[in-house]
CSV table of N, CA and C in Angstrom, one decimal:
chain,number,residue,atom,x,y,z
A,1,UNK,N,29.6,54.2,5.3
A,1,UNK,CA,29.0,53.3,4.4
A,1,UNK,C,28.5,52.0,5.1
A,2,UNK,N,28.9,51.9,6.2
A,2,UNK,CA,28.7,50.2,7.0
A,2,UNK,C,28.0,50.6,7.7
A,3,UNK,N,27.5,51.7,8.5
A,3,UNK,CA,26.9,51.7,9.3
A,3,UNK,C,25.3,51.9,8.0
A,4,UNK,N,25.3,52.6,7.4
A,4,UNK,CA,24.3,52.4,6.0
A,4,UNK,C,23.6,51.0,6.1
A,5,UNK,N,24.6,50.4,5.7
A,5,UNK,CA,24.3,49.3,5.1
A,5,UNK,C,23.5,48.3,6.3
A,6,UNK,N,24.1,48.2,7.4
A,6,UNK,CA,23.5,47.7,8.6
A,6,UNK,C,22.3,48.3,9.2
A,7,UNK,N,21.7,49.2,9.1
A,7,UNK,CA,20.8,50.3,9.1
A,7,UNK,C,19.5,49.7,8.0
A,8,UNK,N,20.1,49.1,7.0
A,8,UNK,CA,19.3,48.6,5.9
A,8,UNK,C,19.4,47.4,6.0
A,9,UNK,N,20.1,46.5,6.1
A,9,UNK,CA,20.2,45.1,6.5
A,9,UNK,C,19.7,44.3,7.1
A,10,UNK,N,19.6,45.3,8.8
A,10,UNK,CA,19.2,44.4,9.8
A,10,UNK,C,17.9,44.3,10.0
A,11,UNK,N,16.9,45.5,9.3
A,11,UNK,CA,15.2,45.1,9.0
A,11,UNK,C,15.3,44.2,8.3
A,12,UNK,N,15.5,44.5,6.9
A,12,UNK,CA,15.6,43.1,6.2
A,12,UNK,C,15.3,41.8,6.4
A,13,UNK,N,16.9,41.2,7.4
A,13,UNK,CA,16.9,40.1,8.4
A,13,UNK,C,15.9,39.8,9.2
A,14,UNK,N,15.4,41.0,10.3
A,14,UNK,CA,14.9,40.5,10.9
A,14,UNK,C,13.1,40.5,10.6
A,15,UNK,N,13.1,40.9,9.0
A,15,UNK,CA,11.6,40.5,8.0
A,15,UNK,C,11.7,38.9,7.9
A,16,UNK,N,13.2,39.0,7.3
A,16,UNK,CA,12.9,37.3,6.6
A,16,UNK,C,12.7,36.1,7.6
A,17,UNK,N,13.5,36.5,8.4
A,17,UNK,CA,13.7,35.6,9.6
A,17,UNK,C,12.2,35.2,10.2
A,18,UNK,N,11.6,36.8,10.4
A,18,UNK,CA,10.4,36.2,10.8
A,18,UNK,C,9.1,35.3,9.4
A,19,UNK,N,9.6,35.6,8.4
A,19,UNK,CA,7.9,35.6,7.7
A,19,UNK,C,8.8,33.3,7.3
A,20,UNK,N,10.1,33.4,7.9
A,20,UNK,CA,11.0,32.1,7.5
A,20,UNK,C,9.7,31.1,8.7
A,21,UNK,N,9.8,31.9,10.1
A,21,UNK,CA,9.9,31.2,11.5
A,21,UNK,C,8.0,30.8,11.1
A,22,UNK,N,7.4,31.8,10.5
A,22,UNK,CA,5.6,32.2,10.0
A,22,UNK,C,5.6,31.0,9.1
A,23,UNK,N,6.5,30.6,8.2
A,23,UNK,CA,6.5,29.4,7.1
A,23,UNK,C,6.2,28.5,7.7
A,24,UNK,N,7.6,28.2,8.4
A,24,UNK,CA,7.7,26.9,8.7
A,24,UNK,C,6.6,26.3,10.0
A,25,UNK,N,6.1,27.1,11.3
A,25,UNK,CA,4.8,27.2,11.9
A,25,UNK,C,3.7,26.4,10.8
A,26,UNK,N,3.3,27.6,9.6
A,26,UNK,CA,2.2,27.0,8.9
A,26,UNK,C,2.1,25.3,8.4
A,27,UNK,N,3.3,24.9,7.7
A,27,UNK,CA,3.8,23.8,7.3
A,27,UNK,C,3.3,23.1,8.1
A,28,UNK,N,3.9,23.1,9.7
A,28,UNK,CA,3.8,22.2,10.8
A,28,UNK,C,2.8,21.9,11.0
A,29,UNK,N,1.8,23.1,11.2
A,29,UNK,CA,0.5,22.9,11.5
A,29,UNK,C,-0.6,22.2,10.2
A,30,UNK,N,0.1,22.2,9.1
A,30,UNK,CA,-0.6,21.4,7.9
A,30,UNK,C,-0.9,20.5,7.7
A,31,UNK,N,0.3,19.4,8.6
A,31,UNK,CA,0.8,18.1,8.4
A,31,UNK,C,-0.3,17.2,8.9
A,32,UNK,N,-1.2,16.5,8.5
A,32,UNK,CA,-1.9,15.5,9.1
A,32,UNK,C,-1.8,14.4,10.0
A,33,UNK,N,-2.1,14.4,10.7
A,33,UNK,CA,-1.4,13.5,12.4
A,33,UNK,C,-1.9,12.7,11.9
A,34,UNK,N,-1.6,11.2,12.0
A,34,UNK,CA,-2.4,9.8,11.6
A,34,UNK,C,-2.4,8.6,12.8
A,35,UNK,N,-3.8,8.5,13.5
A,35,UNK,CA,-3.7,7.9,14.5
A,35,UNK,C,-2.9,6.5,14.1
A,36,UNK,N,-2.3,5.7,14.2
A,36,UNK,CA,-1.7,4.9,13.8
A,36,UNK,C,-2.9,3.3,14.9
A,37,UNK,N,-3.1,2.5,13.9
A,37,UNK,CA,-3.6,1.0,15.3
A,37,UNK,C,-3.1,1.0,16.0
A,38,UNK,N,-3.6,0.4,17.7
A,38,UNK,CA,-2.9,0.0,18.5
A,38,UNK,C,-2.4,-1.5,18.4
A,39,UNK,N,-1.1,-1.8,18.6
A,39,UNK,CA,-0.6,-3.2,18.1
A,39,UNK,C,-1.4,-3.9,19.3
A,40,UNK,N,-1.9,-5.2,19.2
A,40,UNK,CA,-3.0,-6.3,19.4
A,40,UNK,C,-1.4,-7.3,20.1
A,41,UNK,N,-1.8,-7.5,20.8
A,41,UNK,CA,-0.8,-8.6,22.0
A,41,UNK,C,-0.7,-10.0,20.9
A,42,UNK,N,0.2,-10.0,20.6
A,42,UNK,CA,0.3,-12.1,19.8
A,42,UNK,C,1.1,-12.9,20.5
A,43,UNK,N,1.3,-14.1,19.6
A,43,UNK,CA,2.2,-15.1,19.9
A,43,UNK,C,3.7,-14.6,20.2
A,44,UNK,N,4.6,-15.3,21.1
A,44,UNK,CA,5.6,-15.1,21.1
A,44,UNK,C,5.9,-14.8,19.7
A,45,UNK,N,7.0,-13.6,19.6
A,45,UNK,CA,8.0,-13.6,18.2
A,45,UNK,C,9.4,-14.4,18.1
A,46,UNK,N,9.8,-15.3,16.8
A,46,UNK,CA,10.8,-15.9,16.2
A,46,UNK,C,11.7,-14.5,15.9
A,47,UNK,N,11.8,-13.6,16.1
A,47,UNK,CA,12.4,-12.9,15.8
A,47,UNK,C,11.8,-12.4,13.9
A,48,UNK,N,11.4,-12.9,13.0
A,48,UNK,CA,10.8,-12.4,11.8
A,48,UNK,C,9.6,-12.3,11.8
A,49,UNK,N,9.0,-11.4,11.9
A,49,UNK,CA,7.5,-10.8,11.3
A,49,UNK,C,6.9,-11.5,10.1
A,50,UNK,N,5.9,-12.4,10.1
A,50,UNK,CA,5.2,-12.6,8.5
A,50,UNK,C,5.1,-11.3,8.1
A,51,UNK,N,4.8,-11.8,6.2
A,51,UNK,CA,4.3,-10.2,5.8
A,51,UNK,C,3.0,-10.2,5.3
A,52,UNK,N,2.1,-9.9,6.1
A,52,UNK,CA,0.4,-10.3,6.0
A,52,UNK,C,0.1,-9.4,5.1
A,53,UNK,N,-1.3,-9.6,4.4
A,53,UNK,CA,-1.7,-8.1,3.6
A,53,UNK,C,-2.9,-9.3,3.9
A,54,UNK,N,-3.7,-8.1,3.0
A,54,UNK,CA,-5.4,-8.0,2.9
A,54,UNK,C,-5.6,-8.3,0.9
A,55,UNK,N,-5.6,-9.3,0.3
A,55,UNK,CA,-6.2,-9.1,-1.4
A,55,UNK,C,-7.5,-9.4,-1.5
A,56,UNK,N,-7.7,-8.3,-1.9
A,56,UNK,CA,-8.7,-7.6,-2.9
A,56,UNK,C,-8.9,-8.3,-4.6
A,57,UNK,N,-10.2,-8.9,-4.4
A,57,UNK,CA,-10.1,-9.1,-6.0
A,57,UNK,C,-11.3,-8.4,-7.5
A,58,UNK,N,-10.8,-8.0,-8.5
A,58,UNK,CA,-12.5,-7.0,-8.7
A,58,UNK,C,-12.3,-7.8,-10.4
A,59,UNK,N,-13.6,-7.8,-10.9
A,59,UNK,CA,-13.4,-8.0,-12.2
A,59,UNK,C,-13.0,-7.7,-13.5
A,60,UNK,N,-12.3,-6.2,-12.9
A,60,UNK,CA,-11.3,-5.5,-13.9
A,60,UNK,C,-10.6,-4.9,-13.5
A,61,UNK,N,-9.7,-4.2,-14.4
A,61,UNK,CA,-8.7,-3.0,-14.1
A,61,UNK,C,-9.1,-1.8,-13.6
A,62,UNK,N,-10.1,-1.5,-14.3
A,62,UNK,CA,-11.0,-0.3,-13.9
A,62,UNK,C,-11.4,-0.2,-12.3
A,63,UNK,N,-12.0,-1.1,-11.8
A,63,UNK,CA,-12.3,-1.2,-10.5
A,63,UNK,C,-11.1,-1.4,-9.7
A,64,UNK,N,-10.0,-2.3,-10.0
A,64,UNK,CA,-9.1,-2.2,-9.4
A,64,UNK,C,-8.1,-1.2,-8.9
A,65,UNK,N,-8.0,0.0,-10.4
A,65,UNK,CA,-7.9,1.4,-10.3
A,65,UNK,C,-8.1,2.2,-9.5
A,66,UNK,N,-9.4,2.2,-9.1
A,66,UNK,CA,-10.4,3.3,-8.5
A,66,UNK,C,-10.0,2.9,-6.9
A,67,UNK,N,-10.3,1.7,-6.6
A,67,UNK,CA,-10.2,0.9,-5.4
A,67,UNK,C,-8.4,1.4,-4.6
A,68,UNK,N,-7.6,1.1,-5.6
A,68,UNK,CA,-6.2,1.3,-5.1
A,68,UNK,C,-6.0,2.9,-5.1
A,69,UNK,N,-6.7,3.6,-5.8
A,69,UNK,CA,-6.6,5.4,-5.4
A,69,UNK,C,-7.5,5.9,-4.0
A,70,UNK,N,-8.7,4.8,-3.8
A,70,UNK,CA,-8.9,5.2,-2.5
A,70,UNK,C,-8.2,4.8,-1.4
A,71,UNK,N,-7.2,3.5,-1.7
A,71,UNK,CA,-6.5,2.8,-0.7
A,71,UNK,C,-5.2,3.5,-0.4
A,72,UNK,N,-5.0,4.3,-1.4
A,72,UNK,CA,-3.6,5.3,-1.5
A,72,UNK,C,-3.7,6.4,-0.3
A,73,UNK,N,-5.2,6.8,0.2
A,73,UNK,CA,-5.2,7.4,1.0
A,73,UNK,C,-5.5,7.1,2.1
A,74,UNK,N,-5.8,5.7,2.4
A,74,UNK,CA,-6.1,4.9,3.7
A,74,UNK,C,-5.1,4.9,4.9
A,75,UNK,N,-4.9,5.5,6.0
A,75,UNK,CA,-4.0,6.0,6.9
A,75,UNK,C,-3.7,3.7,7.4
A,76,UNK,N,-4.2,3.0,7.5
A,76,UNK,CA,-4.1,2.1,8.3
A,76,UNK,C,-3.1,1.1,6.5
A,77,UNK,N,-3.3,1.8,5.4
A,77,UNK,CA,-2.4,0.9,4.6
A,77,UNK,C,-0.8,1.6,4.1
A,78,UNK,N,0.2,0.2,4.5
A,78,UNK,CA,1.3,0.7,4.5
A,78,UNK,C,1.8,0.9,3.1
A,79,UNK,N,1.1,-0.1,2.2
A,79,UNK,CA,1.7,-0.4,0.8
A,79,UNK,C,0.6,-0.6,0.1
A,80,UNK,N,-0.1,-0.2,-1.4
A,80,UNK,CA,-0.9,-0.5,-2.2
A,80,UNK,C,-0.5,-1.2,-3.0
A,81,UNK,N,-0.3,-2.6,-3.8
A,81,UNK,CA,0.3,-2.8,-4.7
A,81,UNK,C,-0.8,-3.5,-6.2
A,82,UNK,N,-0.8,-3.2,-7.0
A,82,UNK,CA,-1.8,-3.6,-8.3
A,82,UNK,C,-1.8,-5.0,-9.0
A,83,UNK,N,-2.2,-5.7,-9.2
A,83,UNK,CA,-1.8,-6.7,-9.9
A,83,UNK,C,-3.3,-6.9,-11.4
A,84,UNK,N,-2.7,-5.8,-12.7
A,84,UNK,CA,-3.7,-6.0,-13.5
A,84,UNK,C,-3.7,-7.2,-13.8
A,85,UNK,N,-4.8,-7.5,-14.6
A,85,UNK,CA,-5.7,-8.8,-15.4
A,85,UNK,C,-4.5,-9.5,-16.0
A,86,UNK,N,-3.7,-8.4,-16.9
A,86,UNK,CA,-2.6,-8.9,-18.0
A,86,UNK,C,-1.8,-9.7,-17.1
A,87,UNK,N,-1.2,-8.9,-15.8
A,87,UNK,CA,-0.3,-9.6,-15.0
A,87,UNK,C,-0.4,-10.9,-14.3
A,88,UNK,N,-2.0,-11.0,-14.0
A,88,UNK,CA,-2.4,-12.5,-13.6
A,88,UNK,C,-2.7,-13.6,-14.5
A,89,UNK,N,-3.0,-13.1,-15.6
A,89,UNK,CA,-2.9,-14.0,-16.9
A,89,UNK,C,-1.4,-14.5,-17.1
A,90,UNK,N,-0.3,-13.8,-17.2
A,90,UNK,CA,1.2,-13.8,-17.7
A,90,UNK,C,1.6,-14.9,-16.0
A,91,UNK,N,0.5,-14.8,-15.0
A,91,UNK,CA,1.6,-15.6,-13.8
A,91,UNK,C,0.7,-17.3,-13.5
A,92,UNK,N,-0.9,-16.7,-14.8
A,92,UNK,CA,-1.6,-18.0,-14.6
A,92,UNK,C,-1.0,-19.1,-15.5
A,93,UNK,N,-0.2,-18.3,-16.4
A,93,UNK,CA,0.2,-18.9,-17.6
A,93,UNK,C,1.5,-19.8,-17.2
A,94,UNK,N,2.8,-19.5,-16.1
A,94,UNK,CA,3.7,-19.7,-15.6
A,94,UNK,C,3.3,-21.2,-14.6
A,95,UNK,N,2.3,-20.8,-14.0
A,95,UNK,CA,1.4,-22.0,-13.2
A,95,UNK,C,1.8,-22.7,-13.2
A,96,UNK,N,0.4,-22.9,-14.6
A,96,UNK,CA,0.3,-24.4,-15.3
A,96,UNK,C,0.4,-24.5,-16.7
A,97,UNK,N,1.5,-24.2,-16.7
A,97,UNK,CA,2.2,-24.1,-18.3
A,97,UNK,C,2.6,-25.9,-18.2
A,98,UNK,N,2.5,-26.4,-17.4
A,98,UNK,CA,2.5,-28.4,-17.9
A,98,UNK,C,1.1,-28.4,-17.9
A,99,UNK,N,-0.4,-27.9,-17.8
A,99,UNK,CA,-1.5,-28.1,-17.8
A,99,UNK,C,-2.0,-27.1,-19.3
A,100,UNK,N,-2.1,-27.0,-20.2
A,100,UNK,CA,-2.4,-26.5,-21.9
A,100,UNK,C,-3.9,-26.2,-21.8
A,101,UNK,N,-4.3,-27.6,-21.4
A,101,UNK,CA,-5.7,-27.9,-21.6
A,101,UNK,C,-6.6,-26.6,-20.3
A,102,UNK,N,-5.9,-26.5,-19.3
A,102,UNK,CA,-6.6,-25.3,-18.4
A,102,UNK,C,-6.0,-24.1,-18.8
A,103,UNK,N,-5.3,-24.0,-19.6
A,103,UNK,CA,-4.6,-22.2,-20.1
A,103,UNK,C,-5.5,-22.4,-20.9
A,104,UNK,N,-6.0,-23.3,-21.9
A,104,UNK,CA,-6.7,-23.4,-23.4
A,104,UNK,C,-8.2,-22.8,-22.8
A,105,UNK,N,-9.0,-23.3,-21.6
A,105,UNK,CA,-10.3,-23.6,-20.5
A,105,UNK,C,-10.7,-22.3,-20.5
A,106,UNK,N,-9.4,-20.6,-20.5
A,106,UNK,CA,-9.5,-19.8,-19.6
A,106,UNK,C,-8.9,-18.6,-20.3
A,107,UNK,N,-9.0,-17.3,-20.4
A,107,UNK,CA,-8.7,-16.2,-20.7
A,107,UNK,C,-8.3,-15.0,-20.0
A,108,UNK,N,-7.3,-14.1,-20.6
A,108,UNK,CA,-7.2,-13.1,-20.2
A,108,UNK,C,-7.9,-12.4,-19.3
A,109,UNK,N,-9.3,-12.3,-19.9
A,109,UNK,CA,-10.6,-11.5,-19.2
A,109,UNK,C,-10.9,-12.4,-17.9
A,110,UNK,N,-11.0,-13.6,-18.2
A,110,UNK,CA,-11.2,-14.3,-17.0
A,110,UNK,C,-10.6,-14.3,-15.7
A,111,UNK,N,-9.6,-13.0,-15.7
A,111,UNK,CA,-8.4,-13.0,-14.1
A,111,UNK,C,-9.0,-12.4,-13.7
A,112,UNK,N,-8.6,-12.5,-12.6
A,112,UNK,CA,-9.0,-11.2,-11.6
A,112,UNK,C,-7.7,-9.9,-11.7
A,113,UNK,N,-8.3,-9.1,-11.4
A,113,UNK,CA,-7.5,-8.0,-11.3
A,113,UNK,C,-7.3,-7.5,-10.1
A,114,UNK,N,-5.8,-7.6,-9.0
A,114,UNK,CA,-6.3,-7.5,-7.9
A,114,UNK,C,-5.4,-6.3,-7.0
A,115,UNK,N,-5.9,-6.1,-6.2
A,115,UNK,CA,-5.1,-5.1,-5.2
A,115,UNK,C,-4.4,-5.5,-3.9
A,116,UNK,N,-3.2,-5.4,-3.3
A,116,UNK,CA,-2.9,-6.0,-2.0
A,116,UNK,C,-2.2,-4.9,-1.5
A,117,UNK,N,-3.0,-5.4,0.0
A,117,UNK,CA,-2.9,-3.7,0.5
A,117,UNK,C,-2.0,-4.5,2.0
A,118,UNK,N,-0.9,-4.1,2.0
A,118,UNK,CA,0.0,-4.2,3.4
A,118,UNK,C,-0.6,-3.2,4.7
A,119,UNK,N,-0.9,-3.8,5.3
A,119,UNK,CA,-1.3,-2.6,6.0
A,119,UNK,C,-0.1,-2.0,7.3
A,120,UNK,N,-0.1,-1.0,8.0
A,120,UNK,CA,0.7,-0.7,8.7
A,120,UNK,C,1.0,-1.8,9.8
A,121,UNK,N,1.7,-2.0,10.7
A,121,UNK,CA,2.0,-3.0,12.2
A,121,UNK,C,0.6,-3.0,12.8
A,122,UNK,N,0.6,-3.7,13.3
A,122,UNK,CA,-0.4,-3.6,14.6
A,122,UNK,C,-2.4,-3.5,14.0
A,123,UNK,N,-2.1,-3.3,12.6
A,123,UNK,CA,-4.1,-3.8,12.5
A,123,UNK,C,-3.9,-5.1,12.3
A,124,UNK,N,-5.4,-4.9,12.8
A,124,UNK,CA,-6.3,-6.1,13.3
A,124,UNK,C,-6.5,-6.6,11.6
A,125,UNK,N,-5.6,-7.8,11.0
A,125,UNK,CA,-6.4,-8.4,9.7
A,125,UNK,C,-7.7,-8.4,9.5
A,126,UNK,N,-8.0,-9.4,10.5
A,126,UNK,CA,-9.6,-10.0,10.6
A,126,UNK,C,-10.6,-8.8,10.0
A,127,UNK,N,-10.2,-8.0,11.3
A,127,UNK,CA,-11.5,-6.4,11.1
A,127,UNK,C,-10.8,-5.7,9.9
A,128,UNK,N,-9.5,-5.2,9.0
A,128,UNK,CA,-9.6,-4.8,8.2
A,128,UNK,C,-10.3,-5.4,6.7
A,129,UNK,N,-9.5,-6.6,7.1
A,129,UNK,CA,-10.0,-7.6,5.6
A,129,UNK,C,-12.0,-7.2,5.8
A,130,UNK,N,-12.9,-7.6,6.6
A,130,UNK,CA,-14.2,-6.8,7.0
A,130,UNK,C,-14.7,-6.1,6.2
A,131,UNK,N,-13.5,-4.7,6.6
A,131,UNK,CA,-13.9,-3.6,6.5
A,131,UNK,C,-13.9,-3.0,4.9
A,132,UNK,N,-12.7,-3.6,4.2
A,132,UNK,CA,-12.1,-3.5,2.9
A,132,UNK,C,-13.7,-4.6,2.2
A,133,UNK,N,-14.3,-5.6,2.8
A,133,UNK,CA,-15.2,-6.0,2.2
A,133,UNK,C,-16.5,-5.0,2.0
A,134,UNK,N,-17.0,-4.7,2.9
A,134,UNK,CA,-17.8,-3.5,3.0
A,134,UNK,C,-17.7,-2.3,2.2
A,135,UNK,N,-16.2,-1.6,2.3
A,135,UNK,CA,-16.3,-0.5,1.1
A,135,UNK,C,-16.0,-1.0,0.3
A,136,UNK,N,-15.6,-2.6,-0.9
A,136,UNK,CA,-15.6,-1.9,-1.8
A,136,UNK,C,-16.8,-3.9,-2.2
A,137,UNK,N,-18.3,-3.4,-2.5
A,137,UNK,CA,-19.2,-4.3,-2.2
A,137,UNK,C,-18.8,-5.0,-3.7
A,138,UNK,N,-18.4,-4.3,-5.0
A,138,UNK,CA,-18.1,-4.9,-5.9
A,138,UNK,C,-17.1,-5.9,-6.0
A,139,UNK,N,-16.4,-6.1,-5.4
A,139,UNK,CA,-15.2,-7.3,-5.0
A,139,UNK,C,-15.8,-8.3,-5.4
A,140,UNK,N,-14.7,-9.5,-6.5
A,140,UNK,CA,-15.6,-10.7,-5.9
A,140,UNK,C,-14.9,-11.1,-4.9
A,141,UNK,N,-13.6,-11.0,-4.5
A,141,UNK,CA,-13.4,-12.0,-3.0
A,141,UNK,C,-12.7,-10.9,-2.6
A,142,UNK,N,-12.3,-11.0,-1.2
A,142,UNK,CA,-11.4,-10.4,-0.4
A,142,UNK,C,-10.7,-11.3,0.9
A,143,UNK,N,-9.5,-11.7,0.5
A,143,UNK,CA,-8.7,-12.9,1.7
A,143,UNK,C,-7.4,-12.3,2.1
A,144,UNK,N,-7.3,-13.0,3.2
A,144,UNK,CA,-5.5,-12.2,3.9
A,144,UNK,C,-4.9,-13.5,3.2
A,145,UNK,N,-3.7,-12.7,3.4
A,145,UNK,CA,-2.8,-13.5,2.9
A,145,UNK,C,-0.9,-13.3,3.2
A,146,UNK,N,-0.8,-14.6,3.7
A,146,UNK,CA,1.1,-14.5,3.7
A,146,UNK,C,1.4,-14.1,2.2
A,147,UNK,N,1.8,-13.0,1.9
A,147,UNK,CA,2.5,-12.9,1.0
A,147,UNK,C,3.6,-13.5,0.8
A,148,UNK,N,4.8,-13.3,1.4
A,148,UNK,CA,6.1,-14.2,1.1
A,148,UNK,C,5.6,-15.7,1.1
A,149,UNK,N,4.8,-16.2,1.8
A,149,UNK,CA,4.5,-17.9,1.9
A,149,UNK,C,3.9,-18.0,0.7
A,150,UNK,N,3.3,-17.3,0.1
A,150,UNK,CA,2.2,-17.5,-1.1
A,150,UNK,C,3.5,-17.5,-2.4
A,151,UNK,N,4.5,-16.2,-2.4
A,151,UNK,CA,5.4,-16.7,-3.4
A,151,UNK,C,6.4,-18.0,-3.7
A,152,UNK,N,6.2,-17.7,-2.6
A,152,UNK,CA,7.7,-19.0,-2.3
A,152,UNK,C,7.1,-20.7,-2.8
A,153,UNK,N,5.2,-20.3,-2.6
A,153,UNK,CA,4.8,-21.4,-3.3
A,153,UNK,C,4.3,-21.7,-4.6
A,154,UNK,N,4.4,-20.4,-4.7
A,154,UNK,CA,4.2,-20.7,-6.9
A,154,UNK,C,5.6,-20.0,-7.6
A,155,UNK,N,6.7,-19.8,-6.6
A,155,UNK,CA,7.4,-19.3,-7.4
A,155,UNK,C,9.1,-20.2,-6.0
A,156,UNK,N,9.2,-21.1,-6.3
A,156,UNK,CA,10.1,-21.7,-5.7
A,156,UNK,C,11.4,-21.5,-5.8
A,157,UNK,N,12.2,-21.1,-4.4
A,157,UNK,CA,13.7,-20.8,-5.8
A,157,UNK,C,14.1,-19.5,-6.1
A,158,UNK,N,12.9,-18.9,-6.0
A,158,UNK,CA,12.5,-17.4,-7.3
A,158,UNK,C,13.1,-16.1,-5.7
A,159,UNK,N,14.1,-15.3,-5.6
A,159,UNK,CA,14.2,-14.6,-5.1
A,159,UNK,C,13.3,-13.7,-5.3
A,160,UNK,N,12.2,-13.4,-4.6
A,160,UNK,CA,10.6,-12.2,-4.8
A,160,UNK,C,10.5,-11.7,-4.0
A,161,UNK,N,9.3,-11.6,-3.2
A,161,UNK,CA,8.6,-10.2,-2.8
A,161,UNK,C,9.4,-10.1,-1.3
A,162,UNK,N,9.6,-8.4,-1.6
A,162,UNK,CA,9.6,-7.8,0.0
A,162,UNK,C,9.0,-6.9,0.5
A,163,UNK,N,8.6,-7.3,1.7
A,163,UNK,CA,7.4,-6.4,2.3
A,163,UNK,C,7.5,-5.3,2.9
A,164,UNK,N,9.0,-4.8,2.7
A,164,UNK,CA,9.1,-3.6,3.5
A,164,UNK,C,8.5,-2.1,2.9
């Protein structure tokens, strides 16, 4: 009976084994290599990295939408992050909540809706911010920006953003 059974077993094994070793080959070979930037020589380091990004500003959600699903696939961005209309209204409101008369001036529709795209180590701001101008021509603005420095300044105190 054992010799049977090993007689039948060990094709078996050595099917699965191979069409296992055929899988995992294809997989590998699937995977999309992503040239990564070459890191650009800077200033000495303090030991902490700013956390730079590139914002994107569009006149709605809609564009904003479209913009951040093409940026979802952008090999040189590390992070996409959205900031709808509603959410810049809810942080314009936080501002200048001692200013009435400029919340009263200004509306919902009037925010921008915006995208901020972290990009991986080592791109070039300058030429991505550029480049991010170029594809998407509907933008009204497009600026880099310290993120952490930019929270810390309208939001003091406020344990917030991390850029990892």
């Amino acid at each position: 009976m054992r010799i049977r059974l090993w007689r039948w077993l060990a094709p078996v094994l050595v099917v699965a084994l191979g069409v296992g070793a055929g899988a995992a080959f294809l997989v590998a070979g699937s995977v999309r290599a992503v040239a990564l930037p070459v890191a650009r020589p800077s200033a000495p380091s303090t030991g902490r990295q700013p956390c730079l990004a590139v914002q994107v500003y569009f006149r709605d959600d809609d564009s904003m939408r479209r913009a951040a699903a093409e940026l979802g696939n952008d090999p040189k961005a590390r992070r996409v992050d959205l900031d709808p209309q509603a959410l810049t209204w809810t942080e314009f409101k936080k501002i200048y909540k001692q200013d009435p008369a400029k919340i009263a001036a200004t509306s919902e529709s009037a925010m921008p809706a915006t995208v901020v795209v972290i990009p991986v180590p080592g791109t070039d701001l300058n030429g991505y911010a550029a480049e991010l101008k170029q594809r998407f021509p509907d933008a009204r603005k497009v600026q880099q920006l310290d993120v952490e420095a930019t929270w810390k300044k309208y939001h003091p105190g406020v344990q917030g953003f991390v850029c990892a």
